[in-house]
PDB file of C-alpha atoms in Angstrom:
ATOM      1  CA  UNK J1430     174.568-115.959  37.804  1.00  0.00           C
ATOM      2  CA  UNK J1431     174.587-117.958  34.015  1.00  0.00           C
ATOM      3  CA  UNK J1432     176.414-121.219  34.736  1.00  0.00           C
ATOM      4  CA  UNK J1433     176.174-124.744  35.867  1.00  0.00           C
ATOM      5  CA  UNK J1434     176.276-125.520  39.793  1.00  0.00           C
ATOM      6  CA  UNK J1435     177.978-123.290  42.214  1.00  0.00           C
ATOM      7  CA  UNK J1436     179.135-123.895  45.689  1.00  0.00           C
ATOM      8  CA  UNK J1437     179.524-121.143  48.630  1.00  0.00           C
ATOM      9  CA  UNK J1438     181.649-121.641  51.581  1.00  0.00           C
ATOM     10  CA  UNK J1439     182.132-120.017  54.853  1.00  0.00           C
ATOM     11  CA  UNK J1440     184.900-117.189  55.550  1.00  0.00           C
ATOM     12  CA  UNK J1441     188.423-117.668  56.576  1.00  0.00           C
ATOM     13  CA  UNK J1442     189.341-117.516  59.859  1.00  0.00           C
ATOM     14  CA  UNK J1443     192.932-118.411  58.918  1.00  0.00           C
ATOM     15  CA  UNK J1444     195.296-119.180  56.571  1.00  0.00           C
ATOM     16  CA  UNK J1445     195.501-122.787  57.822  1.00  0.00           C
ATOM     17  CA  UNK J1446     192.219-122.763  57.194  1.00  0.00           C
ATOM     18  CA  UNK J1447     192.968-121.485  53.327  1.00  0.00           C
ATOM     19  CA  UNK J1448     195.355-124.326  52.921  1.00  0.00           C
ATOM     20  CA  UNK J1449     192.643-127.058  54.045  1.00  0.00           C
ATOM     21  CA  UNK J1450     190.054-125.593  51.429  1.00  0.00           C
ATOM     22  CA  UNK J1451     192.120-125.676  48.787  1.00  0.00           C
ATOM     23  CA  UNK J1452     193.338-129.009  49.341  1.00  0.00           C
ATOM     24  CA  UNK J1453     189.718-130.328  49.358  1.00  0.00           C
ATOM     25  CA  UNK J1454     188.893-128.467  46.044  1.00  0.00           C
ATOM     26  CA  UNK J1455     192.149-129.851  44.457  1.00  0.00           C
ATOM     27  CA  UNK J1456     191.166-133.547  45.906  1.00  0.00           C
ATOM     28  CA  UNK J1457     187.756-133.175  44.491  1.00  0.00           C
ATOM     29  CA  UNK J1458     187.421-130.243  41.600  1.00  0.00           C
ATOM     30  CA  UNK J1459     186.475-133.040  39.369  1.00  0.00           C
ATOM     31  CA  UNK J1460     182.492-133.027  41.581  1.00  0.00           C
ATOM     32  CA  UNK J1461     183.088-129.428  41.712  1.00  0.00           C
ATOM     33  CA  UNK J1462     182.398-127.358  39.016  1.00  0.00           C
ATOM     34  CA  UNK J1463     182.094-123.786  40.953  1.00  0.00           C
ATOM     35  CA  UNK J1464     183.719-122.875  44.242  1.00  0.00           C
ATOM     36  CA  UNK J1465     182.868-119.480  45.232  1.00  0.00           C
ATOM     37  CA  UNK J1466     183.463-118.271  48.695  1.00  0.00           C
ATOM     38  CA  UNK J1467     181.045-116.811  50.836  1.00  0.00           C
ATOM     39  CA  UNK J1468     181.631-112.550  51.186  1.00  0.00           C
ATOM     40  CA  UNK J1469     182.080-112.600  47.408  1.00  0.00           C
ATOM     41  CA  UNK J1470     180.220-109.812  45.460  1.00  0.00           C
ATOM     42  CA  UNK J1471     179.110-111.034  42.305  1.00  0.00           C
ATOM     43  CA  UNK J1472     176.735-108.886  40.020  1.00  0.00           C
ATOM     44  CA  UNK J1473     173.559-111.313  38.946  1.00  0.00           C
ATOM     45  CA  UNK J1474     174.423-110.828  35.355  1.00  0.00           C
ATOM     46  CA  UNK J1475     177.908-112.677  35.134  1.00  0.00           C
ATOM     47  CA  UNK J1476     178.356-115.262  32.967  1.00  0.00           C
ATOM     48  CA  UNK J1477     180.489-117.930  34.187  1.00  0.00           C
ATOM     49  CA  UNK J1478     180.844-120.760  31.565  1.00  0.00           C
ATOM     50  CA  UNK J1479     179.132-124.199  32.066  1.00  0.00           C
ATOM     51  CA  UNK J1480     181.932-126.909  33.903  1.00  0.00           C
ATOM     52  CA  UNK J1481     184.149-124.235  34.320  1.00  0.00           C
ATOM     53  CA  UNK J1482     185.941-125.395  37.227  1.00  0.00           C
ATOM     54  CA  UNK J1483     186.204-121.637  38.814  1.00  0.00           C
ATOM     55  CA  UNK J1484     187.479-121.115  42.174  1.00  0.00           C
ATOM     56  CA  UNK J1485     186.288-117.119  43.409  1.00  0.00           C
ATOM     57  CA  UNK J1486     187.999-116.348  47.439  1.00  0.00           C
ATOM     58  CA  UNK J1487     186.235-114.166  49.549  1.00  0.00           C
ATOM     59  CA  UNK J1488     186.055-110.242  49.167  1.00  0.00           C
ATOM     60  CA  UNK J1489     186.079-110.427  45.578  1.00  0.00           C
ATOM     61  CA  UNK J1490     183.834-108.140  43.645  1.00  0.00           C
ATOM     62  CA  UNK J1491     182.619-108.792  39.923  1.00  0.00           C
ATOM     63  CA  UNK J1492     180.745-106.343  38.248  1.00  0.00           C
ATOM     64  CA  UNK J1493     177.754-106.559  35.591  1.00  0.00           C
ATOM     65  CA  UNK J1494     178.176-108.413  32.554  1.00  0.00           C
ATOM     66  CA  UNK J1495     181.147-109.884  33.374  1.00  0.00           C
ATOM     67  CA  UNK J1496     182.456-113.055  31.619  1.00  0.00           C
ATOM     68  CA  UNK J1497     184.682-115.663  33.588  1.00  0.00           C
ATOM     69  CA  UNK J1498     185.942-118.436  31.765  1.00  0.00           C
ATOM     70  CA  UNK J1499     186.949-122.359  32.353  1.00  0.00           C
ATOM     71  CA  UNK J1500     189.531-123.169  35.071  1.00  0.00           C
ATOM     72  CA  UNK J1501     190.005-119.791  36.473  1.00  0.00           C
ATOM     73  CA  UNK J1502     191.543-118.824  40.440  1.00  0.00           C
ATOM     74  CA  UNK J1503     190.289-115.124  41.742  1.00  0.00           C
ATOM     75  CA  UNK J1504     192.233-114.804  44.510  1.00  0.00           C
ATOM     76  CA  UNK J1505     190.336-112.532  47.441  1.00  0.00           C
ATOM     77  CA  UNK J1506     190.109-108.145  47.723  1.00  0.00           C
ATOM     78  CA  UNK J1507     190.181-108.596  43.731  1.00  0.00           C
ATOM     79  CA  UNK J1508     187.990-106.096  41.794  1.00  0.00           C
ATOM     80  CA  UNK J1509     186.667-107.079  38.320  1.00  0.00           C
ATOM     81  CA  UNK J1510     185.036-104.421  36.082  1.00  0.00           C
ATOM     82  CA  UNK J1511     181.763-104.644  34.124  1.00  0.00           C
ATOM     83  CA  UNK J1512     181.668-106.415  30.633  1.00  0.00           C
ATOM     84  CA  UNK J1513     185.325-107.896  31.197  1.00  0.00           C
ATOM     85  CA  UNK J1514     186.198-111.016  29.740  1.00  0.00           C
ATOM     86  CA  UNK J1515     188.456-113.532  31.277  1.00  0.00           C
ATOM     87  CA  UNK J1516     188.671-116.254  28.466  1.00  0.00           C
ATOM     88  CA  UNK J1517     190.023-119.050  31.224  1.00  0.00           C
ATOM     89  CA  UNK J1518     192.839-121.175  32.446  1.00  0.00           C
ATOM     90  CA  UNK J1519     194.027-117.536  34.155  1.00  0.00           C
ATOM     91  CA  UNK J1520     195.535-116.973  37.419  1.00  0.00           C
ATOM     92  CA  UNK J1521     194.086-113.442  39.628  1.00  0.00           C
ATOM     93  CA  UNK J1522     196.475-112.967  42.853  1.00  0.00           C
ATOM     94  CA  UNK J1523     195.602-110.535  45.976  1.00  0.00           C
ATOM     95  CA  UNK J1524     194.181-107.333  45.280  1.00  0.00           C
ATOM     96  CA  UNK J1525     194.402-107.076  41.916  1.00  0.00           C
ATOM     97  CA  UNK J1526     192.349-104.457  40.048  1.00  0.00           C
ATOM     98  CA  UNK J1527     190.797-104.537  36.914  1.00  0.00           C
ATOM     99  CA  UNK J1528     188.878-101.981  34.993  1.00  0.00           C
ATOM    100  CA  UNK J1529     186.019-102.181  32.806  1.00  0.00           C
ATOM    101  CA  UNK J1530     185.501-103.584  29.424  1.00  0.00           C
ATOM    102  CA  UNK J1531     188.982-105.474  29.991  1.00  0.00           C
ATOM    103  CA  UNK J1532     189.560-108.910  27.799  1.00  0.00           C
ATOM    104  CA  UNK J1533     192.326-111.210  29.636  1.00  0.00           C
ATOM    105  CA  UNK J1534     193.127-114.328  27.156  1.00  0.00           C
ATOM    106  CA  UNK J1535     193.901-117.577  27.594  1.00  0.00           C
ATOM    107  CA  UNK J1536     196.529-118.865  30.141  1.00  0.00           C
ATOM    108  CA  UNK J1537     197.339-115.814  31.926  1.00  0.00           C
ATOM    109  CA  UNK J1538     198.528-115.098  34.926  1.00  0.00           C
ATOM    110  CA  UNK J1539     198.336-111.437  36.905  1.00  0.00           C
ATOM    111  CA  UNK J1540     200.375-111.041  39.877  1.00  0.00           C
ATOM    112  CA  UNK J1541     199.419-109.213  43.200  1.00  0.00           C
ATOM    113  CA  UNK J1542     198.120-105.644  43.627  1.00  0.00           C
ATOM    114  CA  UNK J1543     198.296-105.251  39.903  1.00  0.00           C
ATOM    115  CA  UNK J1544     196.272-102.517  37.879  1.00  0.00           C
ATOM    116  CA  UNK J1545     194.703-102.848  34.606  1.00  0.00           C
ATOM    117  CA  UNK J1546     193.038-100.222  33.241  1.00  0.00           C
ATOM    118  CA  UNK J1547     189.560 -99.829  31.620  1.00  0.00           C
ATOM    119  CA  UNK J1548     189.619-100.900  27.764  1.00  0.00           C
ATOM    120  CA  UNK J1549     192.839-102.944  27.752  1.00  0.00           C
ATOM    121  CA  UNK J1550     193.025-106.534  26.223  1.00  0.00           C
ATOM    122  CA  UNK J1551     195.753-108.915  27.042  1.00  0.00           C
ATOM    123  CA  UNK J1552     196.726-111.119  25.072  1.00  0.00           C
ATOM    124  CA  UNK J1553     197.229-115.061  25.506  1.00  0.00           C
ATOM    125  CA  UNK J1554     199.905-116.734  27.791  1.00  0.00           C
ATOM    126  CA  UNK J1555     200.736-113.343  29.497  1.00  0.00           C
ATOM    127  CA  UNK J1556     202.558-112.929  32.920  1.00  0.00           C
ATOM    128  CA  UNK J1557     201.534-109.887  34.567  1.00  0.00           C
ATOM    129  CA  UNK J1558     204.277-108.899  37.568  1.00  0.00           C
ATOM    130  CA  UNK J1559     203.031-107.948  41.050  1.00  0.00           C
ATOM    131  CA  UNK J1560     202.504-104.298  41.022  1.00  0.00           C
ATOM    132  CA  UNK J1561     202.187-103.998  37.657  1.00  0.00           C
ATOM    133  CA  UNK J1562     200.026-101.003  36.246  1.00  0.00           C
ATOM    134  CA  UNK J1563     198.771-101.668  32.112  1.00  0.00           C
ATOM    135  CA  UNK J1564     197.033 -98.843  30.123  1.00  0.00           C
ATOM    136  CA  UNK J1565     198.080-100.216  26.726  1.00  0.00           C
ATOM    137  CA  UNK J1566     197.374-103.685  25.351  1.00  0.00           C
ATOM    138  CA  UNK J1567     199.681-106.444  25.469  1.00  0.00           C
ATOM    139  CA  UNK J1568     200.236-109.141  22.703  1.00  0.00           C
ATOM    140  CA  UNK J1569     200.173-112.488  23.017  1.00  0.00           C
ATOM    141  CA  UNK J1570     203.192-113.999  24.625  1.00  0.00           C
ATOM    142  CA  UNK J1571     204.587-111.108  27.074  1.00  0.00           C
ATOM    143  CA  UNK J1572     205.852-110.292  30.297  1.00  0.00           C
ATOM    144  CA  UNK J1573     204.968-107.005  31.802  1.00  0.00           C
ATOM    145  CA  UNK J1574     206.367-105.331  34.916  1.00  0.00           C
ATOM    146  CA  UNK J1575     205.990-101.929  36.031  1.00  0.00           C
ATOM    147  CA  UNK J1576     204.139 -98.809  34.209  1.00  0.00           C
ATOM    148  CA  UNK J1577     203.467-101.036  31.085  1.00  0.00           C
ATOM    149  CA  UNK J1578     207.103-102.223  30.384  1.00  0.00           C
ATOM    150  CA  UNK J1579     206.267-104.894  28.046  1.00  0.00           C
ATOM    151  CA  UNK J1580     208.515-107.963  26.977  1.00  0.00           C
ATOM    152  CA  UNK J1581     208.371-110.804  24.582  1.00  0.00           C
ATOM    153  CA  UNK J1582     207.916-114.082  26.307  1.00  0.00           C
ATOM    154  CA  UNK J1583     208.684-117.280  24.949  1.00  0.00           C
ATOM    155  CA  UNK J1584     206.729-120.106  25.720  1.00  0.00           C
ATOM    156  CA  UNK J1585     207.766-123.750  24.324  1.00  0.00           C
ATOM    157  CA  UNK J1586     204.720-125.689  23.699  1.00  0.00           C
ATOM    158  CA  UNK J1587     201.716-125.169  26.543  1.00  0.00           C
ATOM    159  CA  UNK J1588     200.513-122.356  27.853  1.00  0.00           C
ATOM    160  CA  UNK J1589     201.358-121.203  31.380  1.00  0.00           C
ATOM    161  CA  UNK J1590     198.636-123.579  33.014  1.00  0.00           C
ATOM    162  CA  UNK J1591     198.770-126.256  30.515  1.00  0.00           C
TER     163      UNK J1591
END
């Protein structure tokens, strides 16, 4: 793994035990730059970007060539395609999957079990529903729910995680 240093804890046992963990990496993410949890399969050839302040839950697999940017939360049983790029400040709930060749922009979030398919690129400050399945790109700014139903999204200002 490309990137600055990295930290691997244990497996849950409960979600008590979730809670506690990410309290401590809230109360201390400023001596942290990497938390990645142990059960995590990460292809050797990611690139995750120097003080990028990543947090990766267990069962999550990333696949060659991967790119994961600055403040970015992979929730766990989340699949990440080779050569996808996810720019940073970007929220990744349960299960999500996500193809290969993929670009996710800045500020994003994608919501649980959601599908995006290989060759997509979504745009910046995005909110991608739980359940949601993408085959088409989606601009900057938009809400998407369902089989890509696409909406405008206006954001005042900041970014979602601003």
């Amino acid at each position: 793994i490309k990137g600055n240093k990295l930290i691997t804890m244990t497996g849950l046992k409960s979600y008590s035990e979730l809670l506690i963990k990410n309290k401590l990496f809230q109360l201390y993410k400023q001596d942290i730059e990497n938390l990645i949890f142990k059960g995590t399969k990460i292809s050797k050839s990611i690139e995750i970007i120097d003080k990028s302040n990543i947090i990766i839950f267990d069962l999550v697999s990333i696949k060659n060539s991967a790119i994961i940017g600055e403040n970015t939360f992979i929730n766990t049983m989340t699949s990440i395609g080779h050569h996808t790029h996810i720019k940073g400040n970007t929220r990744i709930s349960i299960g999500v999957l996500i193809g290969g060749n993929v670009t996710i922009g800045n500020a994003c979030f994608i919501g649980m079990g959601a599908k995006i398919f290989p060759g997509v690129s979504i745009g910046e400050n995005c909110c991608i529903s739980a359940n949601a399945i993408i085959t088409q790109n989606v601009p900057d700014n938009s809400y998407v729910s369902g089989k890509n139903k696409i909406k405008p999204m206006k954001i005042e200002g900041m970014g979602l995680w601003s």
